[in-house]
JSON list of N, CA and C in Angstrom, two decimals:
[
{"chain": "L", "resi": 1, "resn": "MET", "atom": "N", "xyz": [5.78, 15.48, -21.95]},
{"chain": "L", "resi": 1, "resn": "MET", "atom": "CA", "xyz": [6.46, 14.44, -22.67]},
{"chain": "L", "resi": 1, "resn": "MET", "atom": "C", "xyz": [5.48, 13.32, -22.98]},
{"chain": "L", "resi": 2, "resn": "GLU", "atom": "N", "xyz": [5.31, 13.04, -24.22]},
{"chain": "L", "resi": 2, "resn": "GLU", "atom": "CA", "xyz": [4.40, 11.99, -24.62]},
{"chain": "L", "resi": 2, "resn": "GLU", "atom": "C", "xyz": [5.18, 10.74, -25.00]},
{"chain": "L", "resi": 3, "resn": "THR", "atom": "N", "xyz": [4.73, 9.61, -24.52]},
{"chain": "L", "resi": 3, "resn": "THR", "atom": "CA", "xyz": [5.38, 8.35, -24.83]},
{"chain": "L", "resi": 3, "resn": "THR", "atom": "C", "xyz": [4.35, 7.44, -25.48]},
{"chain": "L", "resi": 4, "resn": "THR", "atom": "N", "xyz": [4.73, 6.76, -26.53]},
{"chain": "L", "resi": 4, "resn": "THR", "atom": "CA", "xyz": [3.84, 5.83, -27.20]},
{"chain": "L", "resi": 4, "resn": "THR", "atom": "C", "xyz": [3.58, 4.63, -26.30]},
{"chain": "L", "resi": 5, "resn": "VAL", "atom": "N", "xyz": [2.31, 4.29, -26.14]},
{"chain": "L", "resi": 5, "resn": "VAL", "atom": "CA", "xyz": [1.96, 3.11, -25.35]},
{"chain": "L", "resi": 5, "resn": "VAL", "atom": "C", "xyz": [2.57, 1.89, -26.03]},
{"chain": "L", "resi": 6, "resn": "GLY", "atom": "N", "xyz": [3.25, 1.07, -25.27]},
{"chain": "L", "resi": 6, "resn": "GLY", "atom": "CA", "xyz": [3.89, -0.10, -25.82]},
{"chain": "L", "resi": 6, "resn": "GLY", "atom": "C", "xyz": [5.30, 0.16, -26.30]},
{"chain": "L", "resi": 7, "resn": "GLY", "atom": "N", "xyz": [5.75, 1.43, -26.26]},
{"chain": "L", "resi": 7, "resn": "GLY", "atom": "CA", "xyz": [7.12, 1.75, -26.64]},
{"chain": "L", "resi": 7, "resn": "GLY", "atom": "C", "xyz": [8.08, 1.13, -25.63]},
{"chain": "L", "resi": 8, "resn": "CYS", "atom": "N", "xyz": [9.27, 0.90, -26.05]},
{"chain": "L", "resi": 8, "resn": "CYS", "atom": "CA", "xyz": [10.25, 0.24, -25.19]},
{"chain": "L", "resi": 8, "resn": "CYS", "atom": "C", "xyz": [10.88, 1.22, -24.21]},
{"chain": "L", "resi": 9, "resn": "ILE", "atom": "N", "xyz": [10.89, 0.86, -22.93]},
{"chain": "L", "resi": 9, "resn": "ILE", "atom": "CA", "xyz": [11.49, 1.70, -21.89]},
{"chain": "L", "resi": 9, "resn": "ILE", "atom": "C", "xyz": [12.98, 1.87, -22.12]},
{"chain": "L", "resi": 10, "resn": "TYR", "atom": "N", "xyz": [13.59, 0.95, -22.87]},
{"chain": "L", "resi": 10, "resn": "TYR", "atom": "CA", "xyz": [15.03, 1.02, -23.12]},
{"chain": "L", "resi": 10, "resn": "TYR", "atom": "C", "xyz": [15.39, 1.79, -24.38]},
{"chain": "L", "resi": 11, "resn": "ASP", "atom": "N", "xyz": [14.40, 2.35, -25.08]},
{"chain": "L", "resi": 11, "resn": "ASP", "atom": "CA", "xyz": [14.70, 3.24, -26.20]},
{"chain": "L", "resi": 11, "resn": "ASP", "atom": "C", "xyz": [15.47, 4.44, -25.66]},
{"chain": "L", "resi": 12, "resn": "ALA", "atom": "N", "xyz": [16.36, 4.97, -26.45]},
{"chain": "L", "resi": 12, "resn": "ALA", "atom": "CA", "xyz": [17.25, 6.06, -26.00]},
{"chain": "L", "resi": 12, "resn": "ALA", "atom": "C", "xyz": [16.47, 7.24, -25.40]},
{"chain": "L", "resi": 13, "resn": "ASP", "atom": "N", "xyz": [15.38, 7.64, -26.03]},
{"chain": "L", "resi": 13, "resn": "ASP", "atom": "CA", "xyz": [14.61, 8.78, -25.52]},
{"chain": "L", "resi": 13, "resn": "ASP", "atom": "C", "xyz": [13.98, 8.48, -24.16]},
{"chain": "L", "resi": 14, "resn": "ASN", "atom": "N", "xyz": [13.45, 7.26, -24.01]},
{"chain": "L", "resi": 14, "resn": "ASN", "atom": "CA", "xyz": [12.85, 6.88, -22.74]},
{"chain": "L", "resi": 14, "resn": "ASN", "atom": "C", "xyz": [13.89, 6.74, -21.65]},
{"chain": "L", "resi": 15, "resn": "VAL", "atom": "N", "xyz": [15.05, 6.18, -21.98]},
{"chain": "L", "resi": 15, "resn": "VAL", "atom": "CA", "xyz": [16.14, 6.08, -21.00]},
{"chain": "L", "resi": 15, "resn": "VAL", "atom": "C", "xyz": [16.53, 7.47, -20.53]},
{"chain": "L", "resi": 16, "resn": "LYS", "atom": "N", "xyz": [16.61, 8.40, -21.46]},
{"chain": "L", "resi": 16, "resn": "LYS", "atom": "CA", "xyz": [16.98, 9.78, -21.12]},
{"chain": "L", "resi": 16, "resn": "LYS", "atom": "C", "xyz": [15.94, 10.40, -20.17]},
{"chain": "L", "resi": 17, "resn": "ARG", "atom": "N", "xyz": [14.67, 10.14, -20.43]},
{"chain": "L", "resi": 17, "resn": "ARG", "atom": "CA", "xyz": [13.60, 10.69, -19.57]},
{"chain": "L", "resi": 17, "resn": "ARG", "atom": "C", "xyz": [13.67, 10.11, -18.16]},
{"chain": "L", "resi": 18, "resn": "VAL", "atom": "N", "xyz": [13.85, 8.80, -18.07]},
{"chain": "L", "resi": 18, "resn": "VAL", "atom": "CA", "xyz": [13.91, 8.16, -16.75]},
{"chain": "L", "resi": 18, "resn": "VAL", "atom": "C", "xyz": [15.13, 8.65, -15.99]},
{"chain": "L", "resi": 19, "resn": "LYS", "atom": "N", "xyz": [16.28, 8.70, -16.65]},
{"chain": "L", "resi": 19, "resn": "LYS", "atom": "CA", "xyz": [17.51, 9.19, -16.00]},
{"chain": "L", "resi": 19, "resn": "LYS", "atom": "C", "xyz": [17.35, 10.62, -15.53]},
{"chain": "L", "resi": 20, "resn": "TYR", "atom": "N", "xyz": [16.71, 11.46, -16.35]},
{"chain": "L", "resi": 20, "resn": "TYR", "atom": "CA", "xyz": [16.50, 12.86, -16.00]},
{"chain": "L", "resi": 20, "resn": "TYR", "atom": "C", "xyz": [15.68, 12.96, -14.71]},
{"chain": "L", "resi": 21, "resn": "ALA", "atom": "N", "xyz": [14.55, 12.23, -14.67]},
{"chain": "L", "resi": 21, "resn": "ALA", "atom": "CA", "xyz": [13.70, 12.27, -13.49]},
{"chain": "L", "resi": 21, "resn": "ALA", "atom": "C", "xyz": [14.45, 11.78, -12.25]},
{"chain": "L", "resi": 22, "resn": "PHE", "atom": "N", "xyz": [15.17, 10.67, -12.40]},
{"chain": "L", "resi": 22, "resn": "PHE", "atom": "CA", "xyz": [15.93, 10.11, -11.29]},
{"chain": "L", "resi": 22, "resn": "PHE", "atom": "C", "xyz": [17.01, 11.07, -10.82]},
{"chain": "L", "resi": 23, "resn": "ASP", "atom": "N", "xyz": [17.74, 11.64, -11.76]},
{"chain": "L", "resi": 23, "resn": "ASP", "atom": "CA", "xyz": [18.83, 12.56, -11.42]},
{"chain": "L", "resi": 23, "resn": "ASP", "atom": "C", "xyz": [18.32, 13.83, -10.74]},
{"chain": "L", "resi": 24, "resn": "LYS", "atom": "N", "xyz": [17.06, 14.19, -10.99]},
{"chain": "L", "resi": 24, "resn": "LYS", "atom": "CA", "xyz": [16.46, 15.37, -10.36]},
{"chain": "L", "resi": 24, "resn": "LYS", "atom": "C", "xyz": [15.85, 15.04, -9.00]},
{"chain": "L", "resi": 25, "resn": "GLY", "atom": "N", "xyz": [16.01, 13.78, -8.56]},
{"chain": "L", "resi": 25, "resn": "GLY", "atom": "CA", "xyz": [15.57, 13.40, -7.23]},
{"chain": "L", "resi": 25, "resn": "GLY", "atom": "C", "xyz": [14.18, 12.79, -7.16]},
{"chain": "L", "resi": 26, "resn": "HIS", "atom": "N", "xyz": [13.57, 12.53, -8.30]},
{"chain": "L", "resi": 26, "resn": "HIS", "atom": "CA", "xyz": [12.25, 11.91, -8.30]},
{"chain": "L", "resi": 26, "resn": "HIS", "atom": "C", "xyz": [12.36, 10.42, -8.02]},
{"chain": "L", "resi": 27, "resn": "GLN", "atom": "N", "xyz": [11.34, 9.88, -7.39]},
{"chain": "L", "resi": 27, "resn": "GLN", "atom": "CA", "xyz": [11.31, 8.45, -7.09]},
{"chain": "L", "resi": 27, "resn": "GLN", "atom": "C", "xyz": [10.99, 7.68, -8.37]},
{"chain": "L", "resi": 28, "resn": "VAL", "atom": "N", "xyz": [11.77, 6.66, -8.64]},
{"chain": "L", "resi": 28, "resn": "VAL", "atom": "CA", "xyz": [11.52, 5.78, -9.78]},
{"chain": "L", "resi": 28, "resn": "VAL", "atom": "C", "xyz": [11.32, 4.38, -9.21]},
{"chain": "L", "resi": 29, "resn": "ALA", "atom": "N", "xyz": [10.16, 3.80, -9.50]},
{"chain": "L", "resi": 29, "resn": "ALA", "atom": "CA", "xyz": [9.83, 2.48, -8.96]},
{"chain": "L", "resi": 29, "resn": "ALA", "atom": "C", "xyz": [9.63, 1.50, -10.10]},
{"chain": "L", "resi": 30, "resn": "SER", "atom": "N", "xyz": [9.58, 0.23, -9.79]},
{"chain": "L", "resi": 30, "resn": "SER", "atom": "CA", "xyz": [9.39, -0.81, -10.78]},
{"chain": "L", "resi": 30, "resn": "SER", "atom": "C", "xyz": [7.93, -1.22, -10.85]},
{"chain": "L", "resi": 31, "resn": "HIS", "atom": "N", "xyz": [7.44, -1.39, -12.06]},
{"chain": "L", "resi": 31, "resn": "HIS", "atom": "CA", "xyz": [6.08, -1.91, -12.27]},
{"chain": "L", "resi": 31, "resn": "HIS", "atom": "C", "xyz": [6.13, -3.00, -13.33]},
{"chain": "L", "resi": 32, "resn": "THR", "atom": "N", "xyz": [7.31, -3.42, -13.70]},
{"chain": "L", "resi": 32, "resn": "THR", "atom": "CA", "xyz": [7.63, -4.44, -14.70]},
{"chain": "L", "resi": 32, "resn": "THR", "atom": "C", "xyz": [7.47, -3.88, -16.10]},
{"chain": "L", "resi": 33, "resn": "TRP", "atom": "N", "xyz": [8.14, -4.51, -17.04]},
{"chain": "L", "resi": 33, "resn": "TRP", "atom": "CA", "xyz": [8.06, -4.10, -18.43]},
{"chain": "L", "resi": 33, "resn": "TRP", "atom": "C", "xyz": [6.89, -4.77, -19.14]},
{"chain": "L", "resi": 34, "resn": "SER", "atom": "N", "xyz": [6.74, -6.07, -18.93]},
{"chain": "L", "resi": 34, "resn": "SER", "atom": "CA", "xyz": [5.75, -6.82, -19.70]},
{"chain": "L", "resi": 34, "resn": "SER", "atom": "C", "xyz": [4.38, -6.88, -19.04]},
{"chain": "L", "resi": 35, "resn": "HIS", "atom": "N", "xyz": [4.28, -6.40, -17.81]},
{"chain": "L", "resi": 35, "resn": "HIS", "atom": "CA", "xyz": [3.01, -6.34, -17.09]},
{"chain": "L", "resi": 35, "resn": "HIS", "atom": "C", "xyz": [2.41, -7.73, -16.85]},
{"chain": "L", "resi": 36, "resn": "LYS", "atom": "N", "xyz": [3.28, -8.73, -16.70]},
{"chain": "L", "resi": 36, "resn": "LYS", "atom": "CA", "xyz": [2.82, -10.08, -16.41]},
{"chain": "L", "resi": 36, "resn": "LYS", "atom": "C", "xyz": [2.40, -10.20, -14.96]},
{"chain": "L", "resi": 37, "resn": "ASP", "atom": "N", "xyz": [1.49, -11.12, -14.70]},
{"chain": "L", "resi": 37, "resn": "ASP", "atom": "CA", "xyz": [1.08, -11.43, -13.33]},
{"chain": "L", "resi": 37, "resn": "ASP", "atom": "C", "xyz": [2.25, -12.13, -12.65]},
{"chain": "L", "resi": 38, "resn": "LEU", "atom": "N", "xyz": [2.90, -11.45, -11.73]},
{"chain": "L", "resi": 38, "resn": "LEU", "atom": "CA", "xyz": [4.11, -11.98, -11.10]},
{"chain": "L", "resi": 38, "resn": "LEU", "atom": "C", "xyz": [3.87, -13.25, -10.31]},
{"chain": "L", "resi": 39, "resn": "THR", "atom": "N", "xyz": [2.64, -13.48, -9.89]},
{"chain": "L", "resi": 39, "resn": "THR", "atom": "CA", "xyz": [2.36, -14.69, -9.11]},
{"chain": "L", "resi": 39, "resn": "THR", "atom": "C", "xyz": [2.41, -15.95, -9.97]},
{"chain": "L", "resi": 40, "resn": "THR", "atom": "N", "xyz": [2.50, -15.79, -11.29]},
{"chain": "L", "resi": 40, "resn": "THR", "atom": "CA", "xyz": [2.56, -16.95, -12.19]},
{"chain": "L", "resi": 40, "resn": "THR", "atom": "C", "xyz": [3.98, -17.24, -12.67]},
{"chain": "L", "resi": 41, "resn": "LEU", "atom": "N", "xyz": [4.96, -16.47, -12.21]},
{"chain": "L", "resi": 41, "resn": "LEU", "atom": "CA", "xyz": [6.34, -16.59, -12.68]},
{"chain": "L", "resi": 41, "resn": "LEU", "atom": "C", "xyz": [7.22, -17.34, -11.69]},
{"chain": "L", "resi": 42, "resn": "THR", "atom": "N", "xyz": [8.34, -17.84, -12.19]},
{"chain": "L", "resi": 42, "resn": "THR", "atom": "CA", "xyz": [9.33, -18.48, -11.34]},
{"chain": "L", "resi": 42, "resn": "THR", "atom": "C", "xyz": [10.27, -17.42, -10.76]},
{"chain": "L", "resi": 43, "resn": "TRP", "atom": "N", "xyz": [11.12, -17.86, -9.83]},
{"chain": "L", "resi": 43, "resn": "TRP", "atom": "CA", "xyz": [12.10, -16.94, -9.22]},
{"chain": "L", "resi": 43, "resn": "TRP", "atom": "C", "xyz": [12.93, -16.24, -10.30]},
{"chain": "L", "resi": 44, "resn": "ASP", "atom": "N", "xyz": [13.45, -17.00, -11.25]},
{"chain": "L", "resi": 44, "resn": "ASP", "atom": "CA", "xyz": [14.32, -16.44, -12.29]},
{"chain": "L", "resi": 44, "resn": "ASP", "atom": "C", "xyz": [13.58, -15.49, -13.22]},
{"chain": "L", "resi": 45, "resn": "GLN", "atom": "N", "xyz": [12.28, -15.62, -13.32]},
{"chain": "L", "resi": 45, "resn": "GLN", "atom": "CA", "xyz": [11.51, -14.76, -14.21]},
{"chain": "L", "resi": 45, "resn": "GLN", "atom": "C", "xyz": [11.14, -13.43, -13.54]},
{"chain": "L", "resi": 46, "resn": "ILE", "atom": "N", "xyz": [11.24, -13.37, -12.23]},
{"chain": "L", "resi": 46, "resn": "ILE", "atom": "CA", "xyz": [10.93, -12.13, -11.52]},
{"chain": "L", "resi": 46, "resn": "ILE", "atom": "C", "xyz": [12.21, -11.29, -11.51]},
{"chain": "L", "resi": 47, "resn": "ALA", "atom": "N", "xyz": [12.51, -10.72, -12.64]},
{"chain": "L", "resi": 47, "resn": "ALA", "atom": "CA", "xyz": [13.77, -9.99, -12.82]},
{"chain": "L", "resi": 47, "resn": "ALA", "atom": "C", "xyz": [13.50, -8.50, -12.99]},
{"chain": "L", "resi": 48, "resn": "LEU", "atom": "N", "xyz": [14.44, -7.69, -12.56]},
{"chain": "L", "resi": 48, "resn": "LEU", "atom": "CA", "xyz": [14.35, -6.24, -12.69]},
{"chain": "L", "resi": 48, "resn": "LEU", "atom": "C", "xyz": [15.55, -5.73, -13.47]},
{"chain": "L", "resi": 49, "resn": "ARG", "atom": "N", "xyz": [15.30, -4.80, -14.31]},
{"chain": "L", "resi": 49, "resn": "ARG", "atom": "CA", "xyz": [16.38, -4.21, -15.10]},
{"chain": "L", "resi": 49, "resn": "ARG", "atom": "C", "xyz": [16.65, -2.81, -14.57]},
{"chain": "L", "resi": 50, "resn": "ARG", "atom": "N", "xyz": [17.85, -2.33, -14.84]},
{"chain": "L", "resi": 50, "resn": "ARG", "atom": "CA", "xyz": [18.25, -1.02, -14.32]},
{"chain": "L", "resi": 50, "resn": "ARG", "atom": "C", "xyz": [18.55, -0.05, -15.45]},
{"chain": "L", "resi": 51, "resn": "ILE", "atom": "N", "xyz": [18.09, 1.15, -15.29]},
{"chain": "L", "resi": 51, "resn": "ILE", "atom": "CA", "xyz": [18.44, 2.25, -16.19]},
{"chain": "L", "resi": 51, "resn": "ILE", "atom": "C", "xyz": [19.24, 3.27, -15.39]},
{"chain": "L", "resi": 52, "resn": "THR", "atom": "N", "xyz": [18.86, 3.46, -14.14]},
{"chain": "L", "resi": 52, "resn": "THR", "atom": "CA", "xyz": [19.44, 4.51, -13.32]},
{"chain": "L", "resi": 52, "resn": "THR", "atom": "C", "xyz": [20.74, 4.12, -12.65]},
{"chain": "L", "resi": 53, "resn": "GLY", "atom": "N", "xyz": [21.04, 2.83, -12.62]},
{"chain": "L", "resi": 53, "resn": "GLY", "atom": "CA", "xyz": [22.20, 2.37, -11.88]},
{"chain": "L", "resi": 53, "resn": "GLY", "atom": "C", "xyz": [21.85, 2.08, -10.43]},
{"chain": "L", "resi": 54, "resn": "ALA", "atom": "N", "xyz": [20.60, 2.32, -10.06]},
{"chain": "L", "resi": 54, "resn": "ALA", "atom": "CA", "xyz": [20.13, 2.05, -8.70]},
{"chain": "L", "resi": 54, "resn": "ALA", "atom": "C", "xyz": [18.94, 1.09, -8.78]},
{"chain": "L", "resi": 55, "resn": "THR", "atom": "N", "xyz": [18.81, 0.26, -7.77]},
{"chain": "L", "resi": 55, "resn": "THR", "atom": "CA", "xyz": [17.66, -0.62, -7.70]},
{"chain": "L", "resi": 55, "resn": "THR", "atom": "C", "xyz": [16.49, 0.17, -7.12]},
{"chain": "L", "resi": 56, "resn": "PRO", "atom": "N", "xyz": [15.34, 0.16, -7.77]},
{"chain": "L", "resi": 56, "resn": "PRO", "atom": "CA", "xyz": [14.19, 0.89, -7.22]},
{"chain": "L", "resi": 56, "resn": "PRO", "atom": "C", "xyz": [13.86, 0.38, -5.82]},
{"chain": "L", "resi": 57, "resn": "ALA", "atom": "N", "xyz": [13.51, 1.30, -4.92]},
{"chain": "L", "resi": 57, "resn": "ALA", "atom": "CA", "xyz": [13.17, 0.94, -3.55]},
{"chain": "L", "resi": 57, "resn": "ALA", "atom": "C", "xyz": [11.78, 0.32, -3.45]},
{"chain": "L", "resi": 58, "resn": "PHE", "atom": "N", "xyz": [10.95, 0.57, -4.44]},
{"chain": "L", "resi": 58, "resn": "PHE", "atom": "CA", "xyz": [9.57, 0.09, -4.41]},
{"chain": "L", "resi": 58, "resn": "PHE", "atom": "C", "xyz": [9.24, -0.65, -5.69]},
{"chain": "L", "resi": 59, "resn": "MET", "atom": "N", "xyz": [8.36, -1.63, -5.57]},
{"chain": "L", "resi": 59, "resn": "MET", "atom": "CA", "xyz": [7.88, -2.37, -6.72]},
{"chain": "L", "resi": 59, "resn": "MET", "atom": "C", "xyz": [6.37, -2.50, -6.59]},
{"chain": "L", "resi": 60, "resn": "ARG", "atom": "N", "xyz": [5.63, -2.03, -7.59]},
{"chain": "L", "resi": 60, "resn": "ARG", "atom": "CA", "xyz": [4.18, -2.16, -7.60]},
{"chain": "L", "resi": 60, "resn": "ARG", "atom": "C", "xyz": [3.82, -3.27, -8.57]},
{"chain": "L", "resi": 61, "resn": "PRO", "atom": "N", "xyz": [3.35, -4.40, -8.06]},
{"chain": "L", "resi": 61, "resn": "PRO", "atom": "CA", "xyz": [3.08, -5.54, -8.94]},
{"chain": "L", "resi": 61, "resn": "PRO", "atom": "C", "xyz": [1.88, -5.29, -9.85]},
{"chain": "L", "resi": 62, "resn": "PRO", "atom": "N", "xyz": [1.98, -5.70, -11.11]},
{"chain": "L", "resi": 62, "resn": "PRO", "atom": "CA", "xyz": [0.84, -5.57, -12.01]},
{"chain": "L", "resi": 62, "resn": "PRO", "atom": "C", "xyz": [-0.39, -6.24, -11.43]},
{"chain": "L", "resi": 63, "resn": "TYR", "atom": "N", "xyz": [-1.51, -5.61, -11.60]},
{"chain": "L", "resi": 63, "resn": "TYR", "atom": "CA", "xyz": [-2.81, -6.09, -11.11]},
{"chain": "L", "resi": 63, "resn": "TYR", "atom": "C", "xyz": [-2.89, -6.13, -9.58]},
{"chain": "L", "resi": 64, "resn": "GLY", "atom": "N", "xyz": [-1.85, -5.64, -8.92]},
{"chain": "L", "resi": 64, "resn": "GLY", "atom": "CA", "xyz": [-1.81, -5.68, -7.46]},
{"chain": "L", "resi": 64, "resn": "GLY", "atom": "C", "xyz": [-1.64, -7.08, -6.91]},
{"chain": "L", "resi": 65, "resn": "LYS", "atom": "N", "xyz": [-1.23, -8.01, -7.77]},
{"chain": "L", "resi": 65, "resn": "LYS", "atom": "CA", "xyz": [-1.11, -9.41, -7.36]},
{"chain": "L", "resi": 65, "resn": "LYS", "atom": "C", "xyz": [0.33, -9.76, -7.01]},
{"chain": "L", "resi": 66, "resn": "TYR", "atom": "N", "xyz": [0.50, -10.35, -5.84]},
{"chain": "L", "resi": 66, "resn": "TYR", "atom": "CA", "xyz": [1.81, -10.83, -5.43]},
{"chain": "L", "resi": 66, "resn": "TYR", "atom": "C", "xyz": [1.61, -11.99, -4.47]},
{"chain": "L", "resi": 67, "resn": "ASN", "atom": "N", "xyz": [2.66, -12.75, -4.30]},
{"chain": "L", "resi": 67, "resn": "ASN", "atom": "CA", "xyz": [2.62, -13.89, -3.38]},
{"chain": "L", "resi": 67, "resn": "ASN", "atom": "C", "xyz": [3.93, -13.89, -2.58]},
{"chain": "L", "resi": 68, "resn": "ASP", "atom": "N", "xyz": [4.15, -14.95, -1.81]},
{"chain": "L", "resi": 68, "resn": "ASP", "atom": "CA", "xyz": [5.36, -14.99, -0.98]},
{"chain": "L", "resi": 68, "resn": "ASP", "atom": "C", "xyz": [6.63, -14.97, -1.82]},
{"chain": "L", "resi": 69, "resn": "LEU", "atom": "N", "xyz": [6.63, -15.62, -2.99]},
{"chain": "L", "resi": 69, "resn": "LEU", "atom": "CA", "xyz": [7.82, -15.62, -3.85]},
{"chain": "L", "resi": 69, "resn": "LEU", "atom": "C", "xyz": [8.12, -14.21, -4.36]},
{"chain": "L", "resi": 70, "resn": "VAL", "atom": "N", "xyz": [7.11, -13.48, -4.78]},
{"chain": "L", "resi": 70, "resn": "VAL", "atom": "CA", "xyz": [7.29, -12.10, -5.24]},
{"chain": "L", "resi": 70, "resn": "VAL", "atom": "C", "xyz": [7.79, -11.23, -4.10]},
{"chain": "L", "resi": 71, "resn": "ARG", "atom": "N", "xyz": [7.20, -11.41, -2.92]},
{"chain": "L", "resi": 71, "resn": "ARG", "atom": "CA", "xyz": [7.63, -10.64, -1.74]},
{"chain": "L", "resi": 71, "resn": "ARG", "atom": "C", "xyz": [9.09, -10.96, -1.39]},
{"chain": "L", "resi": 72, "resn": "GLU", "atom": "N", "xyz": [9.46, -12.24, -1.46]},
{"chain": "L", "resi": 72, "resn": "GLU", "atom": "CA", "xyz": [10.83, -12.65, -1.14]},
{"chain": "L", "resi": 72, "resn": "GLU", "atom": "C", "xyz": [11.82, -12.09, -2.18]},
{"chain": "L", "resi": 73, "resn": "ALA", "atom": "N", "xyz": [11.48, -12.22, -3.47]},
{"chain": "L", "resi": 73, "resn": "ALA", "atom": "CA", "xyz": [12.37, -11.71, -4.52]},
{"chain": "L", "resi": 73, "resn": "ALA", "atom": "C", "xyz": [12.56, -10.21, -4.38]},
{"chain": "L", "resi": 74, "resn": "SER", "atom": "N", "xyz": [11.50, -9.49, -4.08]},
{"chain": "L", "resi": 74, "resn": "SER", "atom": "CA", "xyz": [11.59, -8.04, -3.90]},
{"chain": "L", "resi": 74, "resn": "SER", "atom": "C", "xyz": [12.41, -7.71, -2.66]},
{"chain": "L", "resi": 75, "resn": "GLY", "atom": "N", "xyz": [12.18, -8.44, -1.57]},
{"chain": "L", "resi": 75, "resn": "GLY", "atom": "CA", "xyz": [12.90, -8.19, -0.33]},
{"chain": "L", "resi": 75, "resn": "GLY", "atom": "C", "xyz": [14.40, -8.39, -0.46]},
{"chain": "L", "resi": 76, "resn": "ILE", "atom": "N", "xyz": [14.80, -9.45, -1.17]},
{"chain": "L", "resi": 76, "resn": "ILE", "atom": "CA", "xyz": [16.22, -9.71, -1.38]},
{"chain": "L", "resi": 76, "resn": "ILE", "atom": "C", "xyz": [16.85, -8.58, -2.19]},
{"chain": "L", "resi": 77, "resn": "ARG", "atom": "N", "xyz": [16.09, -7.97, -3.05]},
{"chain": "L", "resi": 77, "resn": "ARG", "atom": "CA", "xyz": [16.59, -6.84, -3.85]},
{"chain": "L", "resi": 77, "resn": "ARG", "atom": "C", "xyz": [16.48, -5.52, -3.10]},
{"chain": "L", "resi": 78, "resn": "GLY", "atom": "N", "xyz": [16.02, -5.59, -1.85]},
{"chain": "L", "resi": 78, "resn": "GLY", "atom": "CA", "xyz": [15.90, -4.37, -1.05]},
{"chain": "L", "resi": 78, "resn": "GLY", "atom": "C", "xyz": [14.69, -3.54, -1.41]},
{"chain": "L", "resi": 79, "resn": "GLN", "atom": "N", "xyz": [13.70, -4.17, -2.01]},
{"chain": "L", "resi": 79, "resn": "GLN", "atom": "CA", "xyz": [12.50, -3.45, -2.43]},
{"chain": "L", "resi": 79, "resn": "GLN", "atom": "C", "xyz": [11.32, -3.76, -1.53]},
{"chain": "L", "resi": 80, "resn": "ARG", "atom": "N", "xyz": [10.44, -2.79, -1.41]},
{"chain": "L", "resi": 80, "resn": "ARG", "atom": "CA", "xyz": [9.17, -2.99, -0.72]},
{"chain": "L", "resi": 80, "resn": "ARG", "atom": "C", "xyz": [8.09, -3.12, -1.78]},
{"chain": "L", "resi": 81, "resn": "VAL", "atom": "N", "xyz": [7.20, -4.07, -1.61]},
{"chain": "L", "resi": 81, "resn": "VAL", "atom": "CA", "xyz": [6.05, -4.22, -2.49]},
{"chain": "L", "resi": 81, "resn": "VAL", "atom": "C", "xyz": [5.01, -3.21, -2.03]},
{"chain": "L", "resi": 82, "resn": "VAL", "atom": "N", "xyz": [4.53, -2.41, -2.96]},
{"chain": "L", "resi": 82, "resn": "VAL", "atom": "CA", "xyz": [3.50, -1.42, -2.64]},
{"chain": "L", "resi": 82, "resn": "VAL", "atom": "C", "xyz": [2.28, -1.66, -3.52]},
{"chain": "L", "resi": 83, "resn": "THR", "atom": "N", "xyz": [1.13, -1.48, -2.94]},
{"chain": "L", "resi": 83, "resn": "THR", "atom": "CA", "xyz": [-0.12, -1.59, -3.69]},
{"chain": "L", "resi": 83, "resn": "THR", "atom": "C", "xyz": [-0.96, -0.36, -3.39]},
{"chain": "L", "resi": 84, "resn": "TRP", "atom": "N", "xyz": [-2.22, -0.42, -3.60]},
{"chain": "L", "resi": 84, "resn": "TRP", "atom": "CA", "xyz": [-3.09, 0.72, -3.43]},
{"chain": "L", "resi": 84, "resn": "TRP", "atom": "C", "xyz": [-4.32, 0.27, -2.66]},
{"chain": "L", "resi": 85, "resn": "ASP", "atom": "N", "xyz": [-5.08, 1.25, -2.21]},
{"chain": "L", "resi": 85, "resn": "ASP", "atom": "CA", "xyz": [-6.37, 0.97, -1.64]},
{"chain": "L", "resi": 85, "resn": "ASP", "atom": "C", "xyz": [-7.36, 2.00, -2.16]},
{"chain": "L", "resi": 86, "resn": "TYR", "atom": "N", "xyz": [-8.60, 1.84, -1.82]},
{"chain": "L", "resi": 86, "resn": "TYR", "atom": "CA", "xyz": [-9.63, 2.71, -2.37]},
{"chain": "L", "resi": 86, "resn": "TYR", "atom": "C", "xyz": [-10.20, 3.66, -1.35]},
{"chain": "L", "resi": 87, "resn": "GLU", "atom": "N", "xyz": [-9.54, 3.81, -0.21]},
{"chain": "L", "resi": 87, "resn": "GLU", "atom": "CA", "xyz": [-10.02, 4.72, 0.83]},
{"chain": "L", "resi": 87, "resn": "GLU", "atom": "C", "xyz": [-9.54, 6.11, 0.61]}
]
């Protein structure tokens, strides 16, 4: 399945793809739509949208950047912030 870079996740075809993966038991996590640095946003701007009807259990912040506000907003939503390492 090829998706155009910059295409909207809420387009009908993309919604169908995400729902299909979720319904088949695949993990769907949040990485944000606009790819903004979450450490520069306010509480109200750290928002998550739903396609599956479920809140993703994990959120990977763009650029791997997060702060206490991002961690708190994710925690209240029942999400764990996940990043990566190079080992």
